[in-house]
Amino acid sequence: MKRLAPALILLVSLAIFLASCAGKPPVKQPEEPVQPPPTVEPAKPGVNQAELDSLMAQTLAEKKKAFDLKLFEIFPDDYQAANNSYGTAKADYDAGKAPEAKEGLTKTLALFKDLNAKGIVEYAALKRKDAADMKATALKAEADSAVPDRFAPALTAETAAAGAEGAKSYEAAISGYERARILFELAYKKAIAAGLKDRISTDGFQSWDSSNFALAEAKYADDDRLYGLAGGKAGVADTAKDPANLALAIDALDEAILRYNLVIQKGRQGIALDKKQGSDEAKRQAEDLKAQVAVKDEYGEALATYQRAVSFMAAGDFEAAALGFSDAAEAFEAVRAAAADKRAKAEEAMKAAAEAAEASLKKAQEADANVENPQAGSPAPATN
């Protein structure tokens, strides 16, 4: 029995331990964090340099088209967005980042194409308005009747451009409306130059500035030559040099108009100065007769007319000045005549008074002589 006691105690202790363990939940050991698998970016496909260069060339072409159409004025926000996209793509292209450059250029190309697609319609409408505005200017100058051979081709060009726009051939419409605008401008300026030329001939102004008149005539003739070279008479572009010749024709007319105006200005001023000289001479003659004193009021009115003409002259209103000096000359002539008449009457009165005084003096002297010699004037006594 003594040998079994320790073993029995051990068994009881083991049973008590197991019972206590059965009443408590098992302790969970912490788990090690699970590491995500490393991210592996998909391999980017290789980009052919020729393909990249082609994308760049297409993008630059669309970018230039947008610039030429001035879409930065019509759609500034869209243009700026496309331009910014191009800047990023260009930087990648220059840095040799082929995949990034391809992605950026593809996006940029699409942006510029969309911009051009809607912008070209608006630009054609703006060009149509430009042509219509210049047409209205030409009509105001009566170019349709003054230079019908210039106005008709402009109308033809405008009609052709409208047809292209209607057919949605916007690039053709844009160039057509631009040509129509130029032709209408040429018709307008030709009408102006022709009118100035006729006025110079009618008023004889060419004699006042023969040098500028000769230059104006040469430029007027140059316009006809250049207009013919440009195919203006047909209303269509028929040579590669057409735009240049039309621009040169406009320059020639601008020069002719400038020179004709100088001739007219010199002629108007010359005539006014000529009238002033006549007025100055009439004024001098009146003042030589002291008209400012003899006929003070009339002289004052003539002087006021003269001074108004001087004011017109200073303001460059040469026609009004010429009329004013003519009126002043007539007024001073009338004043001179009045002063002369008044002087003549005064001289006659003075002469009559002098003659009367002389006669009185003579009578007085005769009377005195008779008093001193009473027999001098008596008849001799009769003799037997």
GROMACS .gro file of C-alpha atoms in nm:
model
  384
    1MET     CA    1   0.000   0.000   0.000
    2LYS     CA    2   0.280   0.233   0.078
    3ARG     CA    3   0.420   0.184  -0.277
    4LEU     CA    4   0.090   0.269  -0.442
    5ALA     CA    5   0.037   0.605  -0.259
    6PRO     CA    6   0.282   0.818  -0.463
    7ALA     CA    7   0.144   0.684  -0.788
    8LEU     CA    8  -0.210   0.751  -0.679
    9ILE     CA    9  -0.121   1.107  -0.586
   10LEU     CA   10   0.037   1.158  -0.930
   11LEU     CA   11  -0.273   1.029  -1.106
   12VAL     CA   12  -0.503   1.256  -0.905
   13SER     CA   13  -0.285   1.562  -0.978
   14LEU     CA   14  -0.284   1.478  -1.347
   15ALA     CA   15  -0.664   1.447  -1.349
   16ILE     CA   16  -0.705   1.782  -1.176
   17PHE     CA   17  -0.469   1.948  -1.430
   18LEU     CA   18  -0.651   1.803  -1.725
   19ALA     CA   19  -0.986   1.916  -1.583
   20SER     CA   20  -0.860   2.271  -1.541
   21CYS     CA   21  -0.726   2.275  -1.897
   22ALA     CA   22  -1.059   2.157  -2.034
   23GLY     CA   23  -1.240   2.470  -1.893
   24LYS     CA   24  -1.016   2.733  -2.069
   25PRO     CA   25  -1.009   2.820  -2.445
   26PRO     CA   26  -0.684   2.741  -2.617
   27VAL     CA   27  -0.442   3.030  -2.658
   28LYS     CA   28  -0.412   3.136  -3.031
   29GLN     CA   29  -0.061   3.202  -3.140
   30PRO     CA   30  -0.009   3.523  -3.354
   31GLU     CA   31   0.020   3.457  -3.725
   32GLU     CA   32   0.296   3.606  -3.941
   33PRO     CA   33   0.167   3.877  -4.183
   34VAL     CA   34   0.114   3.756  -4.536
   35GLN     CA   35   0.328   3.950  -4.783
   36PRO     CA   36   0.149   4.039  -5.115
   37PRO     CA   37   0.321   3.909  -5.420
   38PRO     CA   38   0.541   4.167  -5.588
   39THR     CA   39   0.360   4.376  -5.857
   40VAL     CA   40   0.497   4.307  -6.195
   41GLU     CA   41   0.411   4.570  -6.459
   42PRO     CA   42   0.317   4.423  -6.792
   43ALA     CA   43   0.594   4.459  -7.038
   44LYS     CA   44   0.531   4.748  -7.275
   45PRO     CA   45   0.543   4.653  -7.637
   46GLY     CA   46   0.832   4.790  -7.832
   47VAL     CA   47   0.768   5.107  -8.039
   48ASN     CA   48   0.902   5.130  -8.389
   49GLN     CA   49   1.088   5.460  -8.440
   50ALA     CA   50   0.946   5.501  -8.788
   51GLU     CA   51   0.595   5.473  -8.647
   52LEU     CA   52   0.681   5.729  -8.380
   53ASP     CA   53   0.823   5.970  -8.638
   54SER     CA   54   0.512   5.929  -8.850
   55LEU     CA   55   0.293   6.013  -8.550
   56MET     CA   56   0.501   6.321  -8.482
   57ALA     CA   57   0.474   6.434  -8.845
   58GLN     CA   58   0.094   6.389  -8.846
   59THR     CA   59   0.064   6.574  -8.516
   60LEU     CA   60   0.275   6.864  -8.641
   61ALA     CA   61   0.067   6.885  -8.959
   62GLU     CA   62  -0.259   6.904  -8.762
   63LYS     CA   63  -0.102   7.151  -8.520
   64LYS     CA   64   0.008   7.376  -8.806
   65LYS     CA   65  -0.338   7.354  -8.961
   66ALA     CA   66  -0.496   7.463  -8.635
   67PHE     CA   67  -0.254   7.754  -8.612
   68ASP     CA   68  -0.309   7.861  -8.973
   69LEU     CA   69  -0.684   7.855  -8.912
   70LYS     CA   70  -0.627   8.082  -8.611
   71LEU     CA   71  -0.820   7.843  -8.391
   72PHE     CA   72  -0.638   7.985  -8.091
   73GLU     CA   73  -0.872   8.284  -8.138
   74ILE     CA   74  -1.190   8.086  -8.207
   75PHE     CA   75  -1.146   7.804  -7.953
   76PRO     CA   76  -0.871   7.924  -7.718
   77ASP     CA   77  -0.932   7.666  -7.441
   78ASP     CA   78  -0.937   7.367  -7.675
   79TYR     CA   79  -0.632   7.493  -7.858
   80GLN     CA   80  -0.442   7.541  -7.533
   81ALA     CA   81  -0.532   7.190  -7.413
   82ALA     CA   82  -0.408   7.034  -7.737
   83ASN     CA   83  -0.093   7.248  -7.729
   84ASN     CA   84  -0.018   7.148  -7.368
   85SER     CA   85  -0.063   6.781  -7.460
   86TYR     CA   86   0.179   6.829  -7.746
   87GLY     CA   87   0.436   6.984  -7.513
   88THR     CA   88   0.434   6.678  -7.287
   89ALA     CA   89   0.449   6.434  -7.578
   90LYS     CA   90   0.730   6.629  -7.741
   91ALA     CA   91   0.934   6.619  -7.421
   92ASP     CA   92   0.897   6.238  -7.406
   93TYR     CA   93   0.983   6.212  -7.774
   94ASP     CA   94   1.299   6.419  -7.729
   95ALA     CA   95   1.395   6.220  -7.417
   96GLY     CA   96   1.372   5.891  -7.606
   97LYS     CA   97   1.076   5.763  -7.402
   98ALA     CA   98   0.921   5.589  -7.696
   99PRO     CA   99   0.615   5.426  -7.533
  100GLU     CA  100   0.521   5.743  -7.344
  101ALA     CA  101   0.581   5.952  -7.653
  102LYS     CA  102   0.359   5.727  -7.864
  103GLU     CA  103   0.077   5.747  -7.611
  104GLY     CA  104   0.111   6.125  -7.580
  105LEU     CA  105   0.132   6.188  -7.954
  106THR     CA  106  -0.168   5.967  -8.022
  107LYS     CA  107  -0.371   6.167  -7.772
  108THR     CA  108  -0.243   6.500  -7.907
  109LEU     CA  109  -0.315   6.403  -8.266
  110ALA     CA  110  -0.673   6.318  -8.174
  111LEU     CA  111  -0.715   6.650  -7.991
  112PHE     CA  112  -0.590   6.856  -8.287
  113LYS     CA  113  -0.799   6.656  -8.534
  114ASP     CA  114  -1.115   6.716  -8.330
  115LEU     CA  115  -1.025   7.083  -8.296
  116ASN     CA  116  -0.965   7.122  -8.669
  117ALA     CA  117  -1.281   6.935  -8.760
  118LYS     CA  118  -1.503   7.184  -8.577
  119GLY     CA  119  -1.272   7.482  -8.623
  120ILE     CA  120  -1.258   7.472  -9.000
  121VAL     CA  121  -1.636   7.517  -9.017
  122GLU     CA  122  -1.617   7.826  -8.797
  123TYR     CA  123  -1.319   7.962  -8.986
  124ALA     CA  124  -1.500   7.928  -9.317
  125ALA     CA  125  -1.790   8.125  -9.169
  126LEU     CA  126  -1.550   8.399  -9.057
  127LYS     CA  127  -1.396   8.417  -9.403
  128ARG     CA  128  -1.744   8.442  -9.553
  129LYS     CA  129  -1.815   8.739  -9.326
  130ASP     CA  130  -1.483   8.905  -9.418
  131ALA     CA  131  -1.572   8.881  -9.787
  132ALA     CA  132  -1.924   9.012  -9.722
  133ASP     CA  133  -1.791   9.308  -9.523
  134MET     CA  134  -1.548   9.405  -9.799
  135LYS     CA  135  -1.826   9.365 -10.054
  136ALA     CA  136  -2.038   9.611  -9.854
  137THR     CA  137  -1.744   9.856  -9.848
  138ALA     CA  138  -1.706   9.826 -10.225
  139LEU     CA  139  -2.077   9.883 -10.277
  140LYS     CA  140  -2.065  10.192 -10.057
  141ALA     CA  141  -1.796  10.330 -10.288
  142GLU     CA  142  -2.026  10.241 -10.583
  143ALA     CA  143  -1.764  10.007 -10.724
  144ASP     CA  144  -2.034   9.799 -10.890
  145SER     CA  145  -2.111  10.089 -11.124
  146ALA     CA  146  -1.776  10.274 -11.122
  147VAL     CA  147  -1.561   9.967 -11.202
  148PRO     CA  148  -1.801   9.686 -11.299
  149ASP     CA  149  -1.517   9.491 -11.464
  150ARG     CA  150  -1.358   9.462 -11.120
  151PHE     CA  151  -1.672   9.404 -10.916
  152ALA     CA  152  -1.814   9.119 -11.128
  153PRO     CA  153  -1.515   8.881 -11.085
  154ALA     CA  154  -1.532   8.935 -10.709
  155LEU     CA  155  -1.897   8.827 -10.715
  156THR     CA  156  -1.799   8.518 -10.917
  157ALA     CA  157  -1.534   8.422 -10.661
  158GLU     CA  158  -1.779   8.472 -10.374
  159THR     CA  159  -2.041   8.251 -10.540
  160ALA     CA  160  -1.785   7.976 -10.600
  161ALA     CA  161  -1.675   7.988 -10.236
  162ALA     CA  162  -2.036   7.963 -10.119
  163GLY     CA  163  -2.081   7.653 -10.335
  164ALA     CA  164  -1.773   7.492 -10.181
  165GLU     CA  165  -1.898   7.569  -9.833
  166GLY     CA  166  -2.235   7.420  -9.916
  167ALA     CA  167  -2.060   7.103 -10.032
  168LYS     CA  168  -1.865   7.100  -9.702
  169SER     CA  169  -1.538   7.151  -9.888
  170TYR     CA  170  -1.433   7.392  -9.619
  171GLU     CA  171  -1.070   7.436  -9.719
  172ALA     CA  172  -1.177   7.531 -10.072
  173ALA     CA  173  -1.441   7.762  -9.925
  174ILE     CA  174  -1.184   7.934  -9.704
  175SER     CA  175  -0.945   8.003  -9.991
  176GLY     CA  176  -1.237   8.104 -10.214
  177TYR     CA  177  -1.377   8.354  -9.967
  178GLU     CA  178  -1.031   8.497  -9.909
  179ARG     CA  179  -0.987   8.548 -10.283
  180ALA     CA  180  -1.332   8.709 -10.304
  181ARG     CA  181  -1.238   8.944 -10.020
  182ILE     CA  182  -0.919   9.049 -10.200
  183LEU     CA  183  -1.103   9.103 -10.528
  184PHE     CA  184  -1.370   9.312 -10.355
  185GLU     CA  185  -1.090   9.516 -10.194
  186LEU     CA  186  -0.934   9.569 -10.535
  187ALA     CA  187  -1.270   9.677 -10.678
  188TYR     CA  188  -1.321   9.920 -10.389
  189LYS     CA  189  -0.974  10.075 -10.418
  190LYS     CA  190  -0.992  10.092 -10.797
  191ALA     CA  191  -1.318  10.286 -10.766
  192ILE     CA  192  -1.157  10.527 -10.518
  193ALA     CA  193  -0.848  10.577 -10.735
  194ALA     CA  194  -1.058  10.627 -11.049
  195GLY     CA  195  -1.268  10.889 -10.873
  196LEU     CA  196  -0.961  11.081 -10.758
  197LYS     CA  197  -0.811  11.062 -11.105
  198ASP     CA  198  -1.129  11.207 -11.260
  199ARG     CA  199  -1.144  11.489 -11.005
  200ILE     CA  200  -0.784  11.589 -11.078
  201SER     CA  201  -0.859  11.598 -11.448
  202THR     CA  202  -1.180  11.800 -11.403
  203ASP     CA  203  -1.029  12.060 -11.167
  204GLY     CA  204  -0.690  12.077 -11.338
  205PHE     CA  205  -0.504  11.990 -11.019
  206GLN     CA  206  -0.226  11.801 -11.200
  207SER     CA  207  -0.053  12.129 -11.283
  208TRP     CA  208  -0.006  12.201 -10.914
  209ASP     CA  209   0.194  11.879 -10.846
  210SER     CA  210   0.305  11.718 -11.170
  211SER     CA  211   0.564  11.493 -11.000
  212ASN     CA  212   0.321  11.312 -10.771
  213PHE     CA  213   0.065  11.299 -11.050
  214ALA     CA  214   0.311  11.113 -11.275
  215LEU     CA  215   0.389  10.863 -10.998
  216ALA     CA  216   0.019  10.808 -10.932
  217GLU     CA  217  -0.049  10.742 -11.299
  218ALA     CA  218   0.233  10.485 -11.312
  219LYS     CA  219   0.098  10.296 -11.010
  220TYR     CA  220  -0.255  10.309 -11.150
  221ALA     CA  221  -0.125  10.139 -11.465
  222ASP     CA  222   0.072   9.886 -11.257
  223ASP     CA  223  -0.249   9.774 -11.092
  224ASP     CA  224  -0.405   9.691 -11.429
  225ARG     CA  225  -0.099   9.488 -11.529
  226LEU     CA  226  -0.079   9.292 -11.203
  227TYR     CA  227  -0.453   9.233 -11.194
  228GLY     CA  228  -0.433   9.077 -11.539
  229LEU     CA  229  -0.142   8.854 -11.437
  230ALA     CA  230  -0.339   8.735 -11.134
  231GLY     CA  231  -0.633   8.620 -11.343
  232GLY     CA  232  -0.856   8.873 -11.170
  233LYS     CA  233  -1.072   8.921 -11.476
  234ALA     CA  234  -1.180   8.559 -11.466
  235GLY     CA  235  -1.250   8.569 -11.095
  236VAL     CA  236  -1.044   8.254 -11.039
  237ALA     CA  237  -0.685   8.176 -10.953
  238ASP     CA  238  -0.508   8.057 -11.266
  239THR     CA  239  -0.140   8.083 -11.174
  240ALA     CA  240   0.075   7.985 -10.879
  241LYS     CA  241   0.171   8.352 -10.842
  242ASP     CA  242  -0.190   8.462 -10.817
  243PRO     CA  243  -0.197   8.564 -10.446
  244ALA     CA  244   0.131   8.750 -10.478
  245ASN     CA  245   0.015   8.944 -10.782
  246LEU     CA  246  -0.315   9.036 -10.619
  247ALA     CA  247  -0.129   9.162 -10.313
  248LEU     CA  248   0.104   9.366 -10.536
  249ALA     CA  249  -0.198   9.508 -10.719
  250ILE     CA  250  -0.342   9.626 -10.387
  251ASP     CA  251  -0.008   9.787 -10.300
  252ALA     CA  252  -0.004   9.965 -10.635
  253LEU     CA  253  -0.354  10.105 -10.582
  254ASP     CA  254  -0.267  10.215 -10.229
  255GLU     CA  255   0.030  10.408 -10.370
  256ALA     CA  256  -0.178  10.557 -10.652
  257ILE     CA  257  -0.448  10.671 -10.407
  258LEU     CA  258  -0.185  10.828 -10.181
  259ARG     CA  259  -0.023  11.018 -10.471
  260TYR     CA  260  -0.354  11.131 -10.620
  261ASN     CA  261  -0.457  11.268 -10.282
  262LEU     CA  262  -0.131  11.459 -10.253
  263VAL     CA  263  -0.197  11.615 -10.594
  264ILE     CA  264  -0.550  11.711 -10.493
  265GLN     CA  265  -0.429  11.851 -10.163
  266LYS     CA  266  -0.166  12.059 -10.338
  267GLY     CA  267  -0.418  12.179 -10.596
  268ARG     CA  268  -0.681  12.271 -10.338
  269GLN     CA  269  -0.423  12.456 -10.132
  270GLY     CA  270  -0.275  12.625 -10.438
  271ILE     CA  271  -0.611  12.757 -10.554
  272ALA     CA  272  -0.689  12.886 -10.207
  273LEU     CA  273  -0.350  13.060 -10.189
  274ASP     CA  274  -0.411  13.211 -10.531
  275LYS     CA  275  -0.744  13.348 -10.410
  276LYS     CA  276  -0.574  13.480 -10.099
  277GLN     CA  277  -0.324  13.674 -10.306
  278GLY     CA  278  -0.608  13.844 -10.492
  279SER     CA  279  -0.778  13.925 -10.163
  280ASP     CA  280  -0.454  14.059 -10.016
  281GLU     CA  281  -0.407  14.290 -10.314
  282ALA     CA  282  -0.764  14.423 -10.288
  283LYS     CA  283  -0.713  14.476  -9.915
  284ARG     CA  284  -0.388  14.668  -9.976
  285GLN     CA  285  -0.548  14.894 -10.235
  286ALA     CA  286  -0.837  14.970  -9.999
  287GLU     CA  287  -0.601  15.053  -9.715
  288ASP     CA  288  -0.392  15.278  -9.944
  289LEU     CA  289  -0.705  15.493  -9.972
  290LYS     CA  290  -0.744  15.487  -9.593
  291ALA     CA  291  -1.069  15.291  -9.630
  292GLN     CA  292  -1.034  15.172  -9.270
  293VAL     CA  293  -1.098  15.534  -9.174
  294ALA     CA  294  -1.307  15.664  -9.462
  295VAL     CA  295  -1.558  15.378  -9.461
  296LYS     CA  296  -1.481  15.217  -9.129
  297ASP     CA  297  -1.789  14.996  -9.097
  298GLU     CA  298  -1.769  14.857  -9.451
  299TYR     CA  299  -1.397  14.792  -9.408
  300GLY     CA  300  -1.463  14.606  -9.081
  301GLU     CA  301  -1.710  14.372  -9.253
  302ALA     CA  302  -1.465  14.299  -9.534
  303LEU     CA  303  -1.186  14.234  -9.284
  304ALA     CA  304  -1.407  13.990  -9.089
  305THR     CA  305  -1.474  13.794  -9.411
  306TYR     CA  306  -1.101  13.785  -9.480
  307GLN     CA  307  -1.016  13.662  -9.131
  308ARG     CA  308  -1.274  13.381  -9.155
  309ALA     CA  309  -1.106  13.270  -9.478
  310VAL     CA  310  -0.769  13.269  -9.301
  311SER     CA  311  -0.918  13.045  -9.029
  312PHE     CA  312  -1.050  12.802  -9.292
  313MET     CA  313  -0.707  12.798  -9.451
  314ALA     CA  314  -0.539  12.713  -9.124
  315ALA     CA  315  -0.789  12.431  -9.065
  316GLY     CA  316  -0.716  12.282  -9.408
  317ASP     CA  317  -1.061  12.356  -9.547
  318PHE     CA  318  -0.920  12.495  -9.867
  319GLU     CA  319  -1.248  12.509 -10.060
  320ALA     CA  320  -1.411  12.722  -9.789
  321ALA     CA  321  -1.094  12.932  -9.769
  322ALA     CA  322  -1.094  12.991 -10.146
  323LEU     CA  323  -1.459  13.101 -10.139
  324GLY     CA  324  -1.391  13.319  -9.836
  325PHE     CA  325  -1.096  13.494  -9.998
  326SER     CA  326  -1.300  13.551 -10.315
  327ASP     CA  327  -1.576  13.711 -10.107
  328ALA     CA  328  -1.320  13.916  -9.914
  329ALA     CA  329  -1.161  14.038 -10.238
  330GLU     CA  330  -1.500  14.156 -10.365
  331ALA     CA  331  -1.574  14.323 -10.032
  332PHE     CA  332  -1.237  14.503 -10.024
  333GLU     CA  333  -1.291  14.616 -10.384
  334ALA     CA  334  -1.628  14.762 -10.288
  335VAL     CA  335  -1.467  14.928  -9.985
  336ARG     CA  336  -1.189  15.068 -10.203
  337ALA     CA  337  -1.442  15.206 -10.450
  338ALA     CA  338  -1.646  15.363 -10.169
  339ALA     CA  339  -1.335  15.516 -10.019
  340ALA     CA  340  -1.225  15.641 -10.359
  341ASP     CA  341  -1.566  15.794 -10.424
  342LYS     CA  342  -1.566  15.958 -10.085
  343ARG     CA  343  -1.216  16.094 -10.144
  344ALA     CA  344  -1.312  16.222 -10.490
  345LYS     CA  345  -1.613  16.401 -10.349
  346ALA     CA  346  -1.404  16.547 -10.072
  347GLU     CA  347  -1.144  16.662 -10.323
  348GLU     CA  348  -1.415  16.818 -10.540
  349ALA     CA  349  -1.559  16.995 -10.239
  350MET     CA  350  -1.216  17.115 -10.142
  351LYS     CA  351  -1.150  17.230 -10.497
  352ALA     CA  352  -1.483  17.412 -10.513
  353ALA     CA  353  -1.412  17.572 -10.181
  354ALA     CA  354  -1.068  17.675 -10.299
  355GLU     CA  355  -1.208  17.818 -10.620
  356ALA     CA  356  -1.476  18.004 -10.427
  357ALA     CA  357  -1.217  18.135 -10.189
  358GLU     CA  358  -0.999  18.241 -10.478
  359ALA     CA  359  -1.292  18.417 -10.646
  360SER     CA  360  -1.379  18.592 -10.323
  361LEU     CA  361  -1.023  18.695 -10.280
  362LYS     CA  362  -1.012  18.832 -10.632
  363LYS     CA  363  -1.327  19.031 -10.580
  364ALA     CA  364  -1.193  19.162 -10.255
  365GLN     CA  365  -0.872  19.267 -10.421
  366GLU     CA  366  -1.064  19.441 -10.699
  367ALA     CA  367  -1.276  19.617 -10.441
  368ASP     CA  368  -0.969  19.734 -10.257
  369ALA     CA  369  -0.820  19.866 -10.579
  370ASN     CA  370  -1.132  20.069 -10.652
  371VAL     CA  371  -1.124  20.224 -10.310
  372GLU     CA  372  -0.765  20.331 -10.348
  373ASN     CA  373  -0.821  20.473 -10.703
  374PRO     CA  374  -1.185  20.567 -10.739
  375GLN     CA  375  -1.125  20.699 -11.096
  376ALA     CA  376  -0.966  20.378 -11.207
  377GLY     CA  377  -1.291  20.214 -11.262
  378SER     CA  378  -1.491  20.530 -11.375
  379PRO     CA  379  -1.549  20.622 -11.736
  380ALA     CA  380  -1.362  20.925 -11.881
  381PRO     CA  381  -1.553  21.261 -11.869
  382ALA     CA  382  -1.718  21.374 -12.197
  383THR     CA  383  -1.554  21.662 -12.397
  384ASN     CA  384  -1.714  21.935 -12.605
   0.00000   0.00000   0.00000
